[in-house]
Coordinates of C-alpha atoms and ligand atoms in Angstrom, one line a residue:
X1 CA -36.2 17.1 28.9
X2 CA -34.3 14.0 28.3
X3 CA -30.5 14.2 26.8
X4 CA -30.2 13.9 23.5
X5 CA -28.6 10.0 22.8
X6 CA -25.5 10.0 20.9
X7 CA -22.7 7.1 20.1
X8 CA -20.9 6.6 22.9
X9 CA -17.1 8.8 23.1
X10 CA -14.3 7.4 20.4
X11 CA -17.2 5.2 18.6
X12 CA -19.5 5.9 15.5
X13 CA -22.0 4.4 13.1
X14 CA -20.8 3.1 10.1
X15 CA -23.9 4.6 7.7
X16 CA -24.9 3.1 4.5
X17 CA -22.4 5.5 2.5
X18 CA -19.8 4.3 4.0
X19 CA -20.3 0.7 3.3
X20 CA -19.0 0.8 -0.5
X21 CA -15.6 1.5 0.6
X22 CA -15.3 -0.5 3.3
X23 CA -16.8 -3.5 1.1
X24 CA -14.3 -3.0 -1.4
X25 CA -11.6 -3.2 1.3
X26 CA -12.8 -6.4 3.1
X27 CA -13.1 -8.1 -0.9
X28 CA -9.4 -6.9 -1.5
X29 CA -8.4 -8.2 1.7
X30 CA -9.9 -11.5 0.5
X31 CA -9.2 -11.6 -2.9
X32 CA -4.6 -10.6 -1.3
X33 CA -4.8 -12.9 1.5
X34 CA -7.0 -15.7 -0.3
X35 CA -4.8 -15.9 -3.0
X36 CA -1.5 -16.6 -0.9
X37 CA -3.7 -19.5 1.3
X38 CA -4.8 -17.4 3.9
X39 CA -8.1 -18.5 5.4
X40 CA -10.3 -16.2 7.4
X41 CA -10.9 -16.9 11.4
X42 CA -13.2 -14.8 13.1
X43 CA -12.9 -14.6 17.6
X44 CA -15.3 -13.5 19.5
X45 CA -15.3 -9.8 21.0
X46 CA -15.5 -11.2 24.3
X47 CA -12.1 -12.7 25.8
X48 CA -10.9 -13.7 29.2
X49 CA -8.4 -10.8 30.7
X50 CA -6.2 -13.5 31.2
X51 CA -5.5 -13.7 27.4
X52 CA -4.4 -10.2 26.9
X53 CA -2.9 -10.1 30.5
X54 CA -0.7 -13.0 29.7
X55 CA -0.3 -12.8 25.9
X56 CA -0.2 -8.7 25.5
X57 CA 1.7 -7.6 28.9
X58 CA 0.9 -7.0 32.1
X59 CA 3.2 -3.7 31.3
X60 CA 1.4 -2.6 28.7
X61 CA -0.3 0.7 28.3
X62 CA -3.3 -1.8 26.4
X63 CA -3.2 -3.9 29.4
X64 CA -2.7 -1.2 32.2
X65 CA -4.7 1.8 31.0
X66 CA -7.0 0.3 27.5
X67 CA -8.6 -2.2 28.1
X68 CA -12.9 -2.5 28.9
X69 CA -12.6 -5.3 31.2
X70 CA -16.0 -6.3 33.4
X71 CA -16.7 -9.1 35.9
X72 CA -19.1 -11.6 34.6
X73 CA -19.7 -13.7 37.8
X74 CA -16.7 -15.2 38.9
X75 CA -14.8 -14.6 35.5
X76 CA -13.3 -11.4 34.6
X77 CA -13.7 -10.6 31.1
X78 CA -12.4 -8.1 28.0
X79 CA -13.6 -6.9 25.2
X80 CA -10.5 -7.6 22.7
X81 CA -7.9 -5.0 22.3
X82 CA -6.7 -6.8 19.7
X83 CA -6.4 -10.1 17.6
X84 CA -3.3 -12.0 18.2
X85 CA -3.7 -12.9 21.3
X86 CA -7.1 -14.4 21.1
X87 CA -6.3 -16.4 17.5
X88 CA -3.2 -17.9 19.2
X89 CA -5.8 -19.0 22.4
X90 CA -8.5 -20.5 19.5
X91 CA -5.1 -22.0 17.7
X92 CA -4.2 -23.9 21.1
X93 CA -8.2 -24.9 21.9
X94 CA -8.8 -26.0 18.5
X95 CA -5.6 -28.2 18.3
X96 CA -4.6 -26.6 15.2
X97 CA -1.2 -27.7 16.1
X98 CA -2.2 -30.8 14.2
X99 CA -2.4 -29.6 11.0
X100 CA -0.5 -28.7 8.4
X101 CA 2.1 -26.0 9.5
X102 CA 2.1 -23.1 9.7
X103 CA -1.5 -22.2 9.8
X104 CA -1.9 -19.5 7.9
X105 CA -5.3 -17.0 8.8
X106 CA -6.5 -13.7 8.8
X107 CA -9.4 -11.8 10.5
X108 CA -11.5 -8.4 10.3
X109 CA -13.3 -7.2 12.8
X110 CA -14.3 -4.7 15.8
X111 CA -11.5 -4.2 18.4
X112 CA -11.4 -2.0 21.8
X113 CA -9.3 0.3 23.6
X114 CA -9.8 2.8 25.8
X115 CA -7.8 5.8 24.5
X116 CA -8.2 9.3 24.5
X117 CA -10.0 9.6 20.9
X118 CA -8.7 12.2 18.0
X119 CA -9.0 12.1 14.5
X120 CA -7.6 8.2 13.4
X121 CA -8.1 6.8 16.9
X122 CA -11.0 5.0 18.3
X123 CA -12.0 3.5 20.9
X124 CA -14.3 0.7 18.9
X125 CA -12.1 0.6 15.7
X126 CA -11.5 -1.9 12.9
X127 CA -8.8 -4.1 11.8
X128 CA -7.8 -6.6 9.5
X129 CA -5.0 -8.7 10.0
X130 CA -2.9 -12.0 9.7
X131 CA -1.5 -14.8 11.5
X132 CA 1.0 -17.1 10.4
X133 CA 1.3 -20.3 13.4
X134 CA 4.0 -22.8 13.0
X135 CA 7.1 -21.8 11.3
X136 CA 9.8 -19.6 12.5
X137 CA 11.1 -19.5 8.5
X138 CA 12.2 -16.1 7.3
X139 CA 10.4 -16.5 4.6
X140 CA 7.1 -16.5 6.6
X141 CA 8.1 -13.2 7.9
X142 CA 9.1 -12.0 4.6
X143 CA 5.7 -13.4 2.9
X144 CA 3.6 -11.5 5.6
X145 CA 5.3 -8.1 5.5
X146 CA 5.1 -7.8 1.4
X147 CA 1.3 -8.8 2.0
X148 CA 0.3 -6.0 3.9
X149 CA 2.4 -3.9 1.4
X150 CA 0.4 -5.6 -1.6
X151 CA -2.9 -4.8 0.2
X152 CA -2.0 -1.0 1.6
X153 CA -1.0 -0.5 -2.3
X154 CA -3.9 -1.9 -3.7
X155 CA -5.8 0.1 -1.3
X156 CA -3.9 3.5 -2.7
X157 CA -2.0 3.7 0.4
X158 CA 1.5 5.4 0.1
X159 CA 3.6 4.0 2.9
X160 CA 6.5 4.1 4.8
X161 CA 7.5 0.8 5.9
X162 CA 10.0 0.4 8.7
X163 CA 11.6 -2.8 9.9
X164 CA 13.6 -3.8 12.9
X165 CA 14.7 -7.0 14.9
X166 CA 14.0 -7.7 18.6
X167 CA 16.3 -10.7 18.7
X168 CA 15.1 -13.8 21.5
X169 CA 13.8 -12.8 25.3
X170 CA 17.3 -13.7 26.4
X171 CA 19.2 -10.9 24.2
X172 CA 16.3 -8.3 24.9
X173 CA 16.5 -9.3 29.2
X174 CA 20.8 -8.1 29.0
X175 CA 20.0 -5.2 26.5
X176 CA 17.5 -4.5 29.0
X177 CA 19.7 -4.1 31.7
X178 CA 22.2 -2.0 29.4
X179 CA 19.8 0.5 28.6
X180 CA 18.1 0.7 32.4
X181 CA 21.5 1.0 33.6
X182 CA 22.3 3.5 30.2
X183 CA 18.3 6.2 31.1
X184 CA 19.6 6.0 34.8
X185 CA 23.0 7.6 34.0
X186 CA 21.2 10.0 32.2
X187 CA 18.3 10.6 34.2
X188 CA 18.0 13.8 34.9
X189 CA 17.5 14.9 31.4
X190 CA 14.8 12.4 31.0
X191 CA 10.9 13.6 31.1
X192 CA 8.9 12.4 34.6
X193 CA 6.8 10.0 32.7
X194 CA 9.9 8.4 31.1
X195 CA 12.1 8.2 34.3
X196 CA 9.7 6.7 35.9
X197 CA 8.7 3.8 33.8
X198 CA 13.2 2.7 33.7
X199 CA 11.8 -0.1 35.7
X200 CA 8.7 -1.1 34.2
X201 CA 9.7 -0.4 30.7
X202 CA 12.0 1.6 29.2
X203 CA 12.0 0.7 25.6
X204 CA 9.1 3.4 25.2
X205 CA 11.7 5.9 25.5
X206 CA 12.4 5.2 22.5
X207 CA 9.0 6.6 21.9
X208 CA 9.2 9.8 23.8
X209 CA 8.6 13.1 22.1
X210 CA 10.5 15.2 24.8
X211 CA 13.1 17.1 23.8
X212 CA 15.7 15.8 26.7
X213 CA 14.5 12.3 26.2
X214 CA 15.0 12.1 22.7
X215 CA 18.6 13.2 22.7
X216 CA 19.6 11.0 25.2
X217 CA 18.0 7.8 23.3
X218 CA 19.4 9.4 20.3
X219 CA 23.0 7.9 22.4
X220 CA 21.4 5.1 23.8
X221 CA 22.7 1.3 22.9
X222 CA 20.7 -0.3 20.0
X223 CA 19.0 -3.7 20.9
X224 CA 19.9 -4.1 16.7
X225 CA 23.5 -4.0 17.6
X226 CA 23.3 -6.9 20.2
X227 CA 21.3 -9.6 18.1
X228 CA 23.5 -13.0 18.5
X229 CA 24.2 -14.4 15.5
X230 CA 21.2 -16.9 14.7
X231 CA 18.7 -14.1 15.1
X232 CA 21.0 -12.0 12.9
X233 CA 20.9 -14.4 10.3
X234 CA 17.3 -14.2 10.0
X235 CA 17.0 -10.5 10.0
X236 CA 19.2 -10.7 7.2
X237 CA 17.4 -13.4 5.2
X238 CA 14.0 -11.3 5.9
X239 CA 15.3 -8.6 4.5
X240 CA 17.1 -10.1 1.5
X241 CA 13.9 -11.4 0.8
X242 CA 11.7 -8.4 0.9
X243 CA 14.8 -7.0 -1.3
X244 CA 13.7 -10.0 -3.7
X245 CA 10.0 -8.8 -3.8
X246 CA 11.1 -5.3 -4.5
X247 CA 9.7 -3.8 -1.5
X248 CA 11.2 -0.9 0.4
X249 CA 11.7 -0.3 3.7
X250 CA 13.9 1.3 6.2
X251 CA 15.7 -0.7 9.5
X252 CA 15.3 1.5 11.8
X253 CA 16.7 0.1 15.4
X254 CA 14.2 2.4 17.8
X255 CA 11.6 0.7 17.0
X256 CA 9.0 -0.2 19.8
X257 CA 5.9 -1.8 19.5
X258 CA 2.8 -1.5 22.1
X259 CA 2.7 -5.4 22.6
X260 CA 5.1 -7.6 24.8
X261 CA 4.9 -10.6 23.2
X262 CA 7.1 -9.5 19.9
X263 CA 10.8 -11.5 19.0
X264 CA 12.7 -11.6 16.5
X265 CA 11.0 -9.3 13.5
X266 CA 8.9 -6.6 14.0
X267 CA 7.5 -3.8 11.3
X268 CA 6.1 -0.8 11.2
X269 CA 4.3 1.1 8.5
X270 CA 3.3 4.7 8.6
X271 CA 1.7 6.9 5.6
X272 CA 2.2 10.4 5.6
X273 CA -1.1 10.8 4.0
X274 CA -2.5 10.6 7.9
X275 CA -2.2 13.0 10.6
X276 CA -0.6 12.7 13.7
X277 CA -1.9 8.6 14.3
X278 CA 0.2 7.8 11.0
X279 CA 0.6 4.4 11.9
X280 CA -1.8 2.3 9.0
X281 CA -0.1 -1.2 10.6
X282 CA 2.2 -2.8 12.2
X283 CA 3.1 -6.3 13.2
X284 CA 6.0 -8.8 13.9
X285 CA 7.1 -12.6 14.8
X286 CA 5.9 -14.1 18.4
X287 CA 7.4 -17.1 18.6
X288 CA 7.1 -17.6 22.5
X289 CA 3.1 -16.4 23.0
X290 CA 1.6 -19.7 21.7
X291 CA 3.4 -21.1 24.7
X292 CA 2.7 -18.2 27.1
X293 CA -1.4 -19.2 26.8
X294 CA -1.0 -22.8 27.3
X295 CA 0.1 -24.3 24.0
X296 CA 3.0 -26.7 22.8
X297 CA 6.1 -24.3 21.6
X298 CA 5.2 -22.4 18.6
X299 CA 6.8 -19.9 16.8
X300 CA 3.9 -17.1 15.4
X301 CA 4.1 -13.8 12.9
X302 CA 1.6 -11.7 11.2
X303 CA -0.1 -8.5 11.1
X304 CA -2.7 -6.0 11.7
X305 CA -4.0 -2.3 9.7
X306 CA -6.6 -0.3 11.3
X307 CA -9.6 0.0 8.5
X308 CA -10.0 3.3 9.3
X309 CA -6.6 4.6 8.8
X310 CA -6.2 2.7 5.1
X311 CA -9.6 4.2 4.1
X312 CA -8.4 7.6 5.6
X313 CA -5.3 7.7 3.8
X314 CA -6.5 5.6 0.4
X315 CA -8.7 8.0 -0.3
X316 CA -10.2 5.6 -2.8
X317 CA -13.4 7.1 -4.4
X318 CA -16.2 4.2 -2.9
X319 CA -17.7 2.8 -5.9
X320 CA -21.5 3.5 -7.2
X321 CA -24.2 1.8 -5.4
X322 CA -25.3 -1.5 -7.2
X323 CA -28.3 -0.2 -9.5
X324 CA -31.7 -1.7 -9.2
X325 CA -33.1 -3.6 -12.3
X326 CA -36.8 -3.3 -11.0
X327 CA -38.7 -0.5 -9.2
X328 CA -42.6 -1.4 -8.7
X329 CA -44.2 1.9 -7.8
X330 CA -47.9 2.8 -6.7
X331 CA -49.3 1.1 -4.2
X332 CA -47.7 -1.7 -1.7
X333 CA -50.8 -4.6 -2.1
X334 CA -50.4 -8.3 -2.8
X335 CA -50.0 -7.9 -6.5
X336 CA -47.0 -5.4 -5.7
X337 CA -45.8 -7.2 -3.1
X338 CA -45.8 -10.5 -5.1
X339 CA -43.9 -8.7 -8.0
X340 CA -40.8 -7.4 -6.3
X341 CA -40.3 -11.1 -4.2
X342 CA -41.1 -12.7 -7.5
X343 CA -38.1 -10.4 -9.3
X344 CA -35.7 -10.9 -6.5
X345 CA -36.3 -15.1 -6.3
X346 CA -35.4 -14.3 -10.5
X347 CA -32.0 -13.1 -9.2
X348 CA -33.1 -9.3 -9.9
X349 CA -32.7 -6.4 -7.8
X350 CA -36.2 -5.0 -6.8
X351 CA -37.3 -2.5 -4.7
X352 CA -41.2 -1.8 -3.7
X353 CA -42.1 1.5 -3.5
X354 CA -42.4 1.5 0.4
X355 CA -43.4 5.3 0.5
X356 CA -46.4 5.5 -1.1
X357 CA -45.3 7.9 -3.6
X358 CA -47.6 9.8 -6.5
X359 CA -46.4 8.6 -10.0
X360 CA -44.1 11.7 -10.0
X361 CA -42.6 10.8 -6.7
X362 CA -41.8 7.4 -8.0
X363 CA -40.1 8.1 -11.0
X364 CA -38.1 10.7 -9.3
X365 CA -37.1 8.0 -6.7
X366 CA -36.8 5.0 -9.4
X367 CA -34.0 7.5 -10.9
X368 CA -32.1 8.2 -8.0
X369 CA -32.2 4.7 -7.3
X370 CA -30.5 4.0 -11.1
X371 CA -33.7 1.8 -11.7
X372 CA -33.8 0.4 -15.1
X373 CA -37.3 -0.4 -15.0
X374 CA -40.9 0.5 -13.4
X375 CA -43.1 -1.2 -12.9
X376 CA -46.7 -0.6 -11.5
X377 CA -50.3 -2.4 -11.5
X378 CA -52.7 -0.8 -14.1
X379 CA -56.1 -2.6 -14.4
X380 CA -55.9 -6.4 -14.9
X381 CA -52.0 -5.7 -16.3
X382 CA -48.8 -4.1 -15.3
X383 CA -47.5 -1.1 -17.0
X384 CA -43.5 -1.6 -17.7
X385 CA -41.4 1.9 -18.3
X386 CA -37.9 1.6 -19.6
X387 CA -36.0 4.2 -17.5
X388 CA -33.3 4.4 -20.4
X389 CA -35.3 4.7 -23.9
X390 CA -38.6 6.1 -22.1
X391 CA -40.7 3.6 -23.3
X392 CA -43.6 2.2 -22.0
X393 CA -45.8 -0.3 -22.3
X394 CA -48.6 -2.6 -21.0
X395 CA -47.6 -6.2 -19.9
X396 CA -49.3 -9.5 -18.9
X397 CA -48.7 -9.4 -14.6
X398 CA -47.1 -12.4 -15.6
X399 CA -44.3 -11.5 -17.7
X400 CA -43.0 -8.6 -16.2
X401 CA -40.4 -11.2 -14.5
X402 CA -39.6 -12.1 -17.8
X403 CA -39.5 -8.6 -19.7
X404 CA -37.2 -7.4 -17.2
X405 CA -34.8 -10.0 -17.6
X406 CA -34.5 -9.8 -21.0
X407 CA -33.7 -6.4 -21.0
X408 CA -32.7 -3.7 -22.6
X409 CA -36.2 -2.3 -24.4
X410 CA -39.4 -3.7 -24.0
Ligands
HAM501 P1 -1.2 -2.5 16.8 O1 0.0 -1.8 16.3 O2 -1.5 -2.3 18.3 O3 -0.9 -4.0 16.6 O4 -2.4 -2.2 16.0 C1 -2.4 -2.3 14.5 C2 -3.1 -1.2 13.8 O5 -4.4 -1.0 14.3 C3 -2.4 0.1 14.0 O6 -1.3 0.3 13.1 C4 -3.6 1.1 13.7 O7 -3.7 1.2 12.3 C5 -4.8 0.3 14.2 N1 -5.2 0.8 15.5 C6 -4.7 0.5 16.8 N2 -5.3 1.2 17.7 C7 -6.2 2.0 17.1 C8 -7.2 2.9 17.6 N3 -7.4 3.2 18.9 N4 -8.0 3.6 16.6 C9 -7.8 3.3 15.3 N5 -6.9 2.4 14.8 C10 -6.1 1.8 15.7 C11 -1.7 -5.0 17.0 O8 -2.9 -4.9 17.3 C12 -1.1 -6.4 16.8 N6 -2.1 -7.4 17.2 C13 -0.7 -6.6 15.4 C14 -0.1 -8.0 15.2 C15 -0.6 -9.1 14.6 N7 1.1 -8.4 15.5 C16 1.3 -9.7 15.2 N8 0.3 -10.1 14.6

């Protein structure tokens, strides 16, 4: 007996029910981003490692443990653990330097990791974010945080947004050494897995959920508290300016994001509407990762929700399916056939009754369906039913098109 063939582990179909939702999401992301200029890139699934190795972290858990890497003849290739990476490589092979600054884009589509799945995490999941390329201006920062809080509201998402600043690579190399020097004082209260990544990275400690851990980095030096004074600056001005669109948020220093390539700004935002993956998007400035892939000095900020999580904690009732106008029962011949194209090239929505019904099977279907009209071949004419009034009649093949279109009655 052969094994019963499922989606793979961490990955599943996206059925017809579920479209109406996530439709509605993609034309509010649209309709949010559109309106403040935003235009919509779309990369390919497909990157070269180096990409994420360079532009993520070599340090990284995405990089280290996540990622679905394969060797396609000499080239070592990944399917994309996530977006920023790749849209800065596109912004440097498309020259987009050239144009007007910053560029200002945003994306939704299928991204990859290889974690250990549980209810809101995937290992094919969904995002939509932005990208802002070409202006280090608090306001950019500020303009891209209170859209991801327009969206995750308009999408009935309560969240939590938190906001913290990572300063410049310089600042974060000497706090760095502060707080290495800080977890190895303290190491013996620190979990295995904590202690032994001191080297490798030991902002995740911030991140820890043992006990021991988390009162020692409850003591540990702030990187918030060691911002020099131009990076200071702009935290400030970000945040006066979210204060200026009314949005809330908290500062909260222990922040750590899963990406290397952050400076300056980074957010967070969380919904308690979600279980224990609360995290419904997160994002920050990247001023030095243009340059880390091979382009001219550009400073970078955006954003990126995970679908799955907004429509998990949105809860947004999906809207009704469109209704059909036209539903042309018994029998699938030419005349049939010729009908429902002939009502579709008219702009209408048809549907052919493609399961050879009886009359009674039809009209149960043309209701489900929300049909307004049905419509089926009855000597040299066609036979017209108004699902509404009841009413029925018999109608030149001709101008059924017609009858239908003028609608409502017959
Ligand atoms: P991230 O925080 O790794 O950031 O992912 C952003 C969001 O994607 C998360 O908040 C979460 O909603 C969703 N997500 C991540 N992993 C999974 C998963 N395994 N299953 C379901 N949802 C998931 C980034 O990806 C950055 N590129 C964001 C960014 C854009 N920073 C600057 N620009």
């Amino acid at each position: 007996m052969t094994e019963k063939l499922q989606a793979p582990r961490g990955t599943y179909d996206v059925l017809p029910e579920d479209f109406a939702a996530r439709t509605a999401l993609e034309a509010k992301a649209r309709e949010v981003l559109g309106a403040a200029g935003y235009e919509r890139i779309e990369t390919p699934a497909l990157e070269q490692t180096e990409v994420f190795a360079r532009g993520v972290g070599a340090s990284t858990d995405i990089v280290q443990k996540e990622m679905y890497t394969f060797d396609e003849g000499s080239e070592s290739l990944t399917l994309r653990p996530e977006g920023t990476a790749p849209v800065c490589r596109a912004y440097v092979e498309h020259g987009m330097h050239k144009l007007a600054q910053p560029v200002k884009l945003w994306y939704l589509g299928a991204y990859f990791r290889r974690e250990r799945p549980q209810a809101g995490r995937y290992r094919q999941f969904w995002q939509v974010g932005v990208e802002a390329l070409g202006s280090d201006e608090p306001a950019v920062d500020a303009e891209v945080v209170v859209l991801l809080v327009t969206l995750l509201g308009e999408m009935g998402v309560e969240a939590t947004l938190r906001l913290s600043s990572l300063g410049t690579p310089a600042t974060r190399a000497a706090y760095r050494d502060e707080l290495q020097a800080y977890l190895r004082a303290n190491s013996d209260r620190l979990s295995a897995e904590v202690r032994e990544r001191i080297d490798l990275n030991p902002l995740r400690a911030f991140d820890a959920d043992h006990p021991g851990t988390r009162e020692v980095m409850a003591g540990a030096p702030k990187l918030l508290d060691r911002l020099d004074a131009s990076d200071r600056e702009h935290f400030d001005e970000v945040r006066r300016l979210l204060d200026v669109a009314g949005v809330r948020y908290v500062v909260d220093p222990t922040l750590v994001r899963g990406l290397d390539y952050y400076t300056r700004t980074v957010f967070e935002v969380t919904s308690e509407q979600l279980g224990a993956q609360s995290g419904v998007g997160g994002g920050g400035r990247y001023d030095g990762l243009v340059e880390e892939l091979g382009g001219p000095p550009t400073p970078g900020m955006g954003w990126a929700a995970g679908i799955e999580r907004i429509l998990l904690a949105g809860g947004r009732a999906p809207g009704a399916a469109a209704p059909v106008d036209l539903y042309v029962a018994l029998g699938m011949g030419e005349t049939e056939f010729a009908l429902a194209h002939e009502a579709r090239r008219a702009g209408l929505r048809a549907q052919l009754d493609l399961g050879g019904r009886s009359m009674k099977g039809a009209l149960k279907q043309a209701n489900r369906l929300g049909a307004r009209y049905v419509a089926w071949v009855d000597g040299a004419g066609v036979q017209l039913r108004d699902m509404e009034s009841g009413e029925q009649r018999e109608v030149p093949r001709d101008e059924v098109v017609r009858n239908v279109l003028r609608g409502p009655g017959l």
